[in-house]
Amino acid sequence: MEFNLENIVRKNIWNLKPYSSARSEFDLYGSDKNELTLLDANENPKGDLNRYPDPLQSAIKEELAKQKDISPDQIFVGNGSDEAIDLLYRIFCEPGKDTVITCPPTYGMYEVSAAINDVSVLKVPLNKDFSLDLDEILKSSAFAKAKLLWICSPNNPTGNVLLKADFKHDWQAQNYTRGGMMDMPFAPEFEAEMLENQRQLDKLFGSFNGIIVVDEAYQDFTENMSFIKRLEDYPNLVVLQTMSKAHGMAGARVGFAFSSPEIIELFNRTKPPYNVNELSQKAVLEALQDEEKTKSEIQEIINNRDFLVEHLNSFDFIKEVYPSEANFVLAKVDNATQVYNYLRDKGIIIRNRSSQIEDTLRFTVGTMMECKAVITALREIKEI
Ligand SMILES: *Cc1c(COP(=O)(O)O)cnc(C)c1O
């Protein structure tokens, strides 16, 4: 079945004539500001932040396009990826009429944003081991008409990867880091697994009429390949990433959507004209350019995660520490709410996820000192 974008976009958005801001009519950002007399946007001529920011954030997109090996017109920059989540509803979902699919337990904003936009949610829960229930998704009542399918991978709050963009890459990465060769032949059983994964991806993307959103907020903490590499293959794919986690810029509120130029154009026409402020644009560009710093911080967090997991596992009242490919760890804990309250009273704030998954706590991986503080506090519990 051919994917048809026009069929799934809301009519009012498809026909929308976007607001044309002063700064989108005249592309100031490619010119030398000092050479120009700027009397087009009713700004105060003086000040540091007196000019409207670039509505299309071209400097950020140029840098990102290089890093991700895609074209700048495949990138949307938003006020956090939460803006991209909301825009996906506003572009594709008719309030009071349309349905989306989520796979709980997962990130809460998909459901909240659906409620705000008056869109119904069909839930296809993850399996007991937190894997995606692909068969159930494929045969769910809403599958044929749902506008969006939300897949968070690595998933929040469970920490595992739900969908693999490419098994072949995994195999190569593993063998490469083990000192093997990039073009090493596949083990036969591995090749079978890879082909099966590919078959499932083709089936999922090929038979879904709407948009499949892969939220990769935690992509930097896993070895798995990003779905950005599959944009060429799947026209109904939108990938979300953010500056809030690995890049340490949650305060700047900047997130991204990656997709086809046609879908990104829909984001651009629907968003508020100046959705990312000047201070954040500058800070994010600088952070992106400092790839070495980001890389070493990610490695540090991964090391701290290993430390945290190892020590959490040493407590009898911690029943299970789930494997994580993110910068947090979910654990099944006896009397989770009491443990949560106990830590809170000691000034250590973690997340109680027991309302989503019985008796579970989610620990963000902080500095080594913070990890040690949690472990020390938990040791004292044994004594009370
Ligand atoms: C933290 C998080 C985000 C990030 O949202 P921002 O608005 O970019 O800060 C997105 N998706 C998931 C699953 C998250 O956990």
mmCIF file of N, CA and C and ligand atoms in Angstrom, residues 79-82 85 107 110 152 156 215 217-218 242 244-245 253-255, ligand 1:
data_model
loop_
_atom_site.group_PDB
_atom_site.id
_atom_site.type_symbol
_atom_site.label_atom_id
_atom_site.label_comp_id
_atom_site.label_asym_id
_atom_site.label_seq_id
_atom_site.Cartn_x
_atom_site.Cartn_y
_atom_site.Cartn_z
ATOM 1 N N ASN A 79 10.370 23.885 20.628
ATOM 2 C CA ASN A 79 10.504 24.292 22.018
ATOM 3 C C ASN A 79 10.377 23.035 22.889
ATOM 4 N N GLY A 80 11.453 22.245 22.879
ATOM 5 C CA GLY A 80 11.418 20.910 23.480
ATOM 6 C C GLY A 80 10.785 19.932 22.505
ATOM 7 N N SER A 81 11.064 18.627 22.671
ATOM 8 C CA SER A 81 10.357 17.697 21.784
ATOM 9 C C SER A 81 8.884 17.632 22.160
ATOM 10 N N ASP A 82 8.544 18.118 23.346
ATOM 11 C CA ASP A 82 7.122 18.204 23.700
ATOM 12 C C ASP A 82 6.347 19.078 22.701
ATOM 13 N N ILE A 85 5.621 16.832 19.810
ATOM 14 C CA ILE A 85 4.547 15.882 20.148
ATOM 15 C C ILE A 85 3.187 16.555 19.948
ATOM 16 N N TYR A 107 6.089 7.090 28.049
ATOM 17 C CA TYR A 107 6.139 8.527 28.346
ATOM 18 C C TYR A 107 4.725 9.104 28.408
ATOM 19 N N TYR A 110 2.370 11.575 25.599
ATOM 20 C CA TYR A 110 1.595 11.164 24.416
ATOM 21 C C TYR A 110 0.105 11.191 24.751
ATOM 22 N N CYS A 152 8.358 4.675 21.955
ATOM 23 C CA CYS A 152 9.445 5.341 22.667
ATOM 24 C C CYS A 152 10.565 4.332 22.819
ATOM 25 N N ASN A 156 10.860 5.121 28.067
ATOM 26 C CA ASN A 156 10.745 5.720 29.392
ATOM 27 C C ASN A 156 9.407 5.250 29.970
ATOM 28 N N ASP A 215 10.269 7.909 19.330
ATOM 29 C CA ASP A 215 10.800 8.927 20.238
ATOM 30 C C ASP A 215 12.142 8.439 20.776
ATOM 31 N N ALA A 217 14.434 10.055 22.659
ATOM 32 C CA ALA A 217 14.972 11.004 23.649
ATOM 33 C C ALA A 217 16.246 10.464 24.309
ATOM 34 N N TYR A 218 16.354 9.128 24.405
ATOM 35 C CA TYR A 218 17.492 8.519 25.107
ATOM 36 C C TYR A 218 18.462 7.817 24.157
ATOM 37 N N THR A 242 16.108 15.055 21.427
ATOM 38 C CA THR A 242 16.022 16.236 22.295
ATOM 39 C C THR A 242 17.400 16.678 22.782
ATOM 40 N N SER A 244 17.505 17.782 25.804
ATOM 41 C CA SER A 244 17.237 17.802 27.248
ATOM 42 C C SER A 244 17.953 16.723 28.049
ATOM 43 N N LYS A 245 18.371 15.639 27.411
ATOM 44 C CA LYS A 245 18.905 14.532 28.192
ATOM 45 C C LYS A 245 20.424 14.467 28.053
ATOM 46 N N ARG A 253 15.070 24.199 26.511
ATOM 47 C CA ARG A 253 13.863 23.746 25.840
ATOM 48 C C ARG A 253 14.060 23.654 24.319
ATOM 49 N N VAL A 254 14.837 22.716 23.894
ATOM 50 C CA VAL A 254 15.004 22.504 22.456
ATOM 51 C C VAL A 254 14.960 21.000 22.146
ATOM 52 N N GLY A 255 14.079 20.653 21.220
ATOM 53 C CA GLY A 255 13.980 19.266 20.768
ATOM 54 C C GLY A 255 13.804 19.242 19.258
HETATM 55 C C1 LIG B 1 12.446 13.637 28.488
HETATM 56 C C2 LIG B 1 11.696 13.114 27.342
HETATM 57 C C3 LIG B 1 11.415 13.922 26.230
HETATM 58 C C4 LIG B 1 12.002 15.283 26.175
HETATM 59 O O1 LIG B 1 11.134 16.288 26.103
HETATM 60 P P1 LIG B 1 11.705 17.757 25.895
HETATM 61 O O2 LIG B 1 10.430 18.508 25.699
HETATM 62 O O3 LIG B 1 12.559 17.740 24.663
HETATM 63 O O4 LIG B 1 12.456 18.146 27.103
HETATM 64 C C5 LIG B 1 10.749 13.380 25.155
HETATM 65 N N1 LIG B 1 10.367 12.096 25.164
HETATM 66 C C6 LIG B 1 10.640 11.290 26.202
HETATM 67 C C7 LIG B 1 10.268 9.870 26.147
HETATM 68 C C8 LIG B 1 11.291 11.782 27.332
HETATM 69 O O5 LIG B 1 11.539 10.969 28.367
#
